[in-house]
Coordinates of C-alpha atoms in Angstrom, one line a residue:
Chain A
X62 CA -17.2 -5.5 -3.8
X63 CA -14.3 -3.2 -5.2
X64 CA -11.9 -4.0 -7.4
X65 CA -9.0 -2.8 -9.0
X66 CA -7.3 -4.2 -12.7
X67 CA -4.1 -3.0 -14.0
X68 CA -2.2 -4.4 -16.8
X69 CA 0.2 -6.9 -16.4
X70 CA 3.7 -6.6 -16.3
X71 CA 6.5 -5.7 -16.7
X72 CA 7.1 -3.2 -18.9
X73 CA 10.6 -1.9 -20.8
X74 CA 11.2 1.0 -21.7
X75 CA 14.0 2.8 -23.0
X76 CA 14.5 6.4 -21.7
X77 CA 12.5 9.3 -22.5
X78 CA 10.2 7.3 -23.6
X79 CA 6.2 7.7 -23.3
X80 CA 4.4 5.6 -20.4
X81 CA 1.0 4.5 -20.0
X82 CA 0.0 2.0 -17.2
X83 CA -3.4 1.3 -17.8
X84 CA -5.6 0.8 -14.2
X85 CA -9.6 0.3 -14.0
X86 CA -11.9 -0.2 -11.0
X87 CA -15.0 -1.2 -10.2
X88 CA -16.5 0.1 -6.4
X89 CA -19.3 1.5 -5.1
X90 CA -20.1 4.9 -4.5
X91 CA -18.0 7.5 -5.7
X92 CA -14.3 5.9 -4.9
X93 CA -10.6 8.1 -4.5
X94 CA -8.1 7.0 -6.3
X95 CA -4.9 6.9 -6.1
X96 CA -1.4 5.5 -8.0
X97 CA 1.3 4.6 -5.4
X98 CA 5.1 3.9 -6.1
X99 CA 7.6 1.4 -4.5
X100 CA 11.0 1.2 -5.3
X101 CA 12.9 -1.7 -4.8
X102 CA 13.5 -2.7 -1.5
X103 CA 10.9 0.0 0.0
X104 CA 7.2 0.9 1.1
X105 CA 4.7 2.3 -0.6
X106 CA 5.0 6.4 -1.5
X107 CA 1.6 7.9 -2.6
X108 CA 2.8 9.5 -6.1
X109 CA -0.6 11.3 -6.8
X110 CA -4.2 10.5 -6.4
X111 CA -7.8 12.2 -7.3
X112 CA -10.9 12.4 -5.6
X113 CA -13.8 13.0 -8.3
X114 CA -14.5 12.7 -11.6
X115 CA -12.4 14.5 -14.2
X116 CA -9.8 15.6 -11.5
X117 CA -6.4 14.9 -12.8
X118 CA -3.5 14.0 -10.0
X119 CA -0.1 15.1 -11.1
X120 CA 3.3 14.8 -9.4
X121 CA 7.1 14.4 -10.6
X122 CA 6.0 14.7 -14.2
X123 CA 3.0 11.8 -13.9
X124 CA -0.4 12.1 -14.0
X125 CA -3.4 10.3 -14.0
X126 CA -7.2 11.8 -15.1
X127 CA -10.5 10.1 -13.1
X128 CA -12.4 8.9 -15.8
X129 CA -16.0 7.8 -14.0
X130 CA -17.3 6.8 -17.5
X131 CA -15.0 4.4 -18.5
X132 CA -14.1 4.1 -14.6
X133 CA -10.5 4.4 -15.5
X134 CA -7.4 5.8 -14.1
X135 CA -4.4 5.6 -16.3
X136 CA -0.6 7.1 -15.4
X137 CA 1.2 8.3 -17.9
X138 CA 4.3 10.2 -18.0
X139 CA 5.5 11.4 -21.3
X140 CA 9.3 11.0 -20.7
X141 CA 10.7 8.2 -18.4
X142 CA 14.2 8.5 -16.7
X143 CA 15.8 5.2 -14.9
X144 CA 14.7 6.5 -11.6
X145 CA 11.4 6.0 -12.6
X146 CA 12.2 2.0 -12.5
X147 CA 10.0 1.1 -9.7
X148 CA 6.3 -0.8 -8.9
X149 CA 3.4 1.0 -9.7
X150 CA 0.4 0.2 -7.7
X151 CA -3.1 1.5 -8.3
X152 CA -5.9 1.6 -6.0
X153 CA -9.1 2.8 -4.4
X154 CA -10.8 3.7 -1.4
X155 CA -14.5 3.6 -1.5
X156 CA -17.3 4.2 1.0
X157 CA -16.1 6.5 3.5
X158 CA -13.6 3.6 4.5
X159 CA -10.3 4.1 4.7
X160 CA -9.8 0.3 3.4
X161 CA -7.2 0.4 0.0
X162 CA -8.2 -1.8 -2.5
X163 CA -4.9 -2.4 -4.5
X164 CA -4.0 -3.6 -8.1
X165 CA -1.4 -6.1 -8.6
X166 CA 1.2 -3.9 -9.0
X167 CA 3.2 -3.2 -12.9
X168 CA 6.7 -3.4 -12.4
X169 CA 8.5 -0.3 -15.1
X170 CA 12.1 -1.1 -15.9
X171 CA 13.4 1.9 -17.6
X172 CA 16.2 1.1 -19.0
X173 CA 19.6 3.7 -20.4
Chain B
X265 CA 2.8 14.6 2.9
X266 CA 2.3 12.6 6.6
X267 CA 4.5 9.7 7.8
X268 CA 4.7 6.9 9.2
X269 CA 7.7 4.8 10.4
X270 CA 8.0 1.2 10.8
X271 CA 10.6 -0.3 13.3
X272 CA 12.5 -2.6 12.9
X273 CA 12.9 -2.3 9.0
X274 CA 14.3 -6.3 9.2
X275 CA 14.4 -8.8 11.5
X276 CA 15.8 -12.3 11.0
X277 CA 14.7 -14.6 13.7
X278 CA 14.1 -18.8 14.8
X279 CA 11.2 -20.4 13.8
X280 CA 8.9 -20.7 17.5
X281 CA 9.5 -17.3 18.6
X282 CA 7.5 -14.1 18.5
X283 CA 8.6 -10.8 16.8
X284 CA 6.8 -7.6 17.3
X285 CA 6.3 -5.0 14.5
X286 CA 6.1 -1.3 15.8
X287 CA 3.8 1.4 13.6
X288 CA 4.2 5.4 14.3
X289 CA 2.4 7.7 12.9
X290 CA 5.1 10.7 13.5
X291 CA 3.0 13.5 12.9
X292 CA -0.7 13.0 13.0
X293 CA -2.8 11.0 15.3
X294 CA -4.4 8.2 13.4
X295 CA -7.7 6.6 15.3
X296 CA -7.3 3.9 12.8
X297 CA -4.2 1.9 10.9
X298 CA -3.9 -0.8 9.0
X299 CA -1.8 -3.7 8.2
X300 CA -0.5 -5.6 5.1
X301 CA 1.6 -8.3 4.2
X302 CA 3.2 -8.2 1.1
X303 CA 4.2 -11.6 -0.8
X304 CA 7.4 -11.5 -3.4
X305 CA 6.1 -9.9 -6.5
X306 CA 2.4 -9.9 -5.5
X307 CA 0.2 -7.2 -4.4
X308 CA -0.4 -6.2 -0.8
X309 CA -3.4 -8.2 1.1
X310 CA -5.2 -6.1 3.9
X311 CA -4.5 -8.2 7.5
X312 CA -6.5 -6.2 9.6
X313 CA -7.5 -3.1 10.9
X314 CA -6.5 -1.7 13.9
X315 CA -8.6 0.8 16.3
X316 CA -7.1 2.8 18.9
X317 CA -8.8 1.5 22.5
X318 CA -10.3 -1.7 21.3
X319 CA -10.1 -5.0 19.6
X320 CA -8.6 -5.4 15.8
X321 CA -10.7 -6.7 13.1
X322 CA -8.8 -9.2 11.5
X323 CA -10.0 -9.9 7.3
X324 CA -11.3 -13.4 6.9
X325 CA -8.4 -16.5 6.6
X326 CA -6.1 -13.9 9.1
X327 CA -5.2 -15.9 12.5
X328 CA -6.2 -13.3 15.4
X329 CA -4.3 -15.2 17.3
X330 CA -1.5 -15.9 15.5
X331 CA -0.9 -12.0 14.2
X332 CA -1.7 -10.3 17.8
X333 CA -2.3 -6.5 17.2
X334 CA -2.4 -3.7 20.0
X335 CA -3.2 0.2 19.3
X336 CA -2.0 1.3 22.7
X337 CA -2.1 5.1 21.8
X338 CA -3.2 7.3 18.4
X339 CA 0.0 7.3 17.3
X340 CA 1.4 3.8 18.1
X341 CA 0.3 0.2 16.7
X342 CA 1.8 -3.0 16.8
X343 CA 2.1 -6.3 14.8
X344 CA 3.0 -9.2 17.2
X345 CA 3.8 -12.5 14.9
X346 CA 3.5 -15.2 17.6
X347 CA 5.0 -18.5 17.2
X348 CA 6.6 -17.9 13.6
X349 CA 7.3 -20.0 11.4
X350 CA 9.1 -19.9 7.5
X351 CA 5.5 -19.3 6.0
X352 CA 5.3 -15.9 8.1
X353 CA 8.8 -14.7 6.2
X354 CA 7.5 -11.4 4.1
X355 CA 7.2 -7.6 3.7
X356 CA 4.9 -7.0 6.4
X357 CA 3.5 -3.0 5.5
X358 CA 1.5 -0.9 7.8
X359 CA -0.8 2.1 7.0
X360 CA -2.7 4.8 8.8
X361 CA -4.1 8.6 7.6
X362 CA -4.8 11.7 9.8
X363 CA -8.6 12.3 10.9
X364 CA -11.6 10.5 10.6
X365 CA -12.8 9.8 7.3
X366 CA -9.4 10.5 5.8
X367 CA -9.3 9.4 2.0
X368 CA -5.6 8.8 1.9
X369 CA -3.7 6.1 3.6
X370 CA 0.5 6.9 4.3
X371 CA 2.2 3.7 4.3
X372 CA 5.2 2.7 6.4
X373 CA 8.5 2.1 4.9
X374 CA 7.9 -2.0 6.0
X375 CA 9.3 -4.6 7.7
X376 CA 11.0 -7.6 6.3
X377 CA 10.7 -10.8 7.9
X378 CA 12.6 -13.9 7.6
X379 CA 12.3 -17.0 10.0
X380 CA 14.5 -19.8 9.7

C-alpha cells in the first residue's frame, strides 16, 4: 500500500534560518505529491505540490523537487519568518484515486 | 485555488445526542469528498468516502452507523455523529477536488467537536 515518512518533530528555528523537512513515500504507480500547511487552530491549506518526476512545486518562498529515484519530496525554504510556525504535512495520491495518504505531520516553531 | 467550507467550525454538545457536520464545496462540483478525523497532535485518518447519489464507503474499524454520511447534491455532504460520546470529541476535516480523476484534494477549514 502507500505510505508516507516524514521526520519527526518539532523543529526550532530561529528566524531566517534555512529549513529542510525531509518526506519519503512509497506507492504504486506514479503518485502526486503534495506538502500541506495547518496553522494552529485551522485546516489544511495545500502549500504546493508536483505531479511527475523532477517537477519542483514552489509557493510563498518553499519548494519541494519530486525525486522518483530516491522517492523523496523534501520542503525547504531558505529563510524562515515566525509566520511560517505551523504543521507541515506531506502526502500522496496514487492510482488515479483521489485517496491522500498523509505523513504524520512536523510541527516548525520559528522562533524571533 | 478551490474551496470548501465547513459549518459549524465548533460545536460543544451532551454526550447521547447527534451533531451533523455540513461540507460545501463553494465553487466546483465535487462527485466525490472525503472525510477525516484528526486526533491532538496526530495525523489525519481517512473515515470514508463519500459519493454523490449513493452509499459511503466507510475505511475499515469506521462505524457506518455510528458516522452517518449523506451526499445529497455535488456540492453538499454531511457528517452525522449519532449518539456521541467523549471519544468522538476531535477535529473532524473534510475534503473534496473538482472533476473526476482530480489529483488534488481542497480541505475544509474543520470542525471541532467536544462532547461532554
Amino acid at each position: 500500500g502507500n505510505s508516507v515518512t516524514q521526520m519527526e518533530g518539532p523543529v526550532t528555528l530561529s528566524e531566517e534560518a534555512f529549513l529542510t523537512i525531509n518526506c519519503t513515500y512509497t506507492a504504486t504507480g506514479y503518485p502526486s505529491l503534495f506538502w500541506y500547511v495547518q496553522y494552529p487552530g485551522e485546516g489544511l491549506q495545500l502549500l504546493l505540490k508536483a505531479t511527475k518526476a523532477d517537477d519542483k512545486g514552489s509557493n510563498k518562498g518553499f519548494e519541494a523537487t519530486y525525486r522518483k529515484e530516491t522517492t523523496s519530496f523534501h520542503l525547504e525554504k531558505g529563510s524562515v519568518q515566525v509566520s511560517d510556525s505551523a504543521v507541515y504535512f506531506c502526502a500522496l495520491i496514487s492510482g488515479g484515486y483521489q485517496k491522500v495518504t498523509f505523513g504524520t505531520g512536523t510541527k516548525l516553531q520559528v522562533i524571533p | 485555488g478551490a474551496v470548501v467550507s465547513q459549518h459549524p467550525s465548533r460545536v460543544i454538545c451532551k454526550s447521547g445526542t447527534s451533531v451533523k457536520i455540513e461540507c460545501r464545496s463553494l465553487d466546483f462540483q465535487a462527485t466525490t469528498m472525503f472525510w477525516y478525523r484528526q486526533f491532538p497532535k496526530k495525523s489525519l485518518m481517512l473515515m470514508a468516502t463519500s459519493n454523490e447519489g449513493s452509499k459511503a464507503t466507510y475505511e475499515q474499524g469506521v462505524e457506518k452507523d455510528k458516522f452517518l454520511i449523506n451526499h445529497a447534491s455535488l456540492t453538499l455532504s454531511t457528517l452525522t455523529v449519532t449518539s456521541a460520546h467523549p471519544e468522538d470529541s476531535s477535529f473532524y476535516i473534510c475534503s473534496g477536488g473538482p472533476g473526476q480523476g482530480t489529483d488534488t484534494q481542497y480541505f475544509g477549514p474543520g470542525t471541532r467537536l467536544t462532547v461532554l
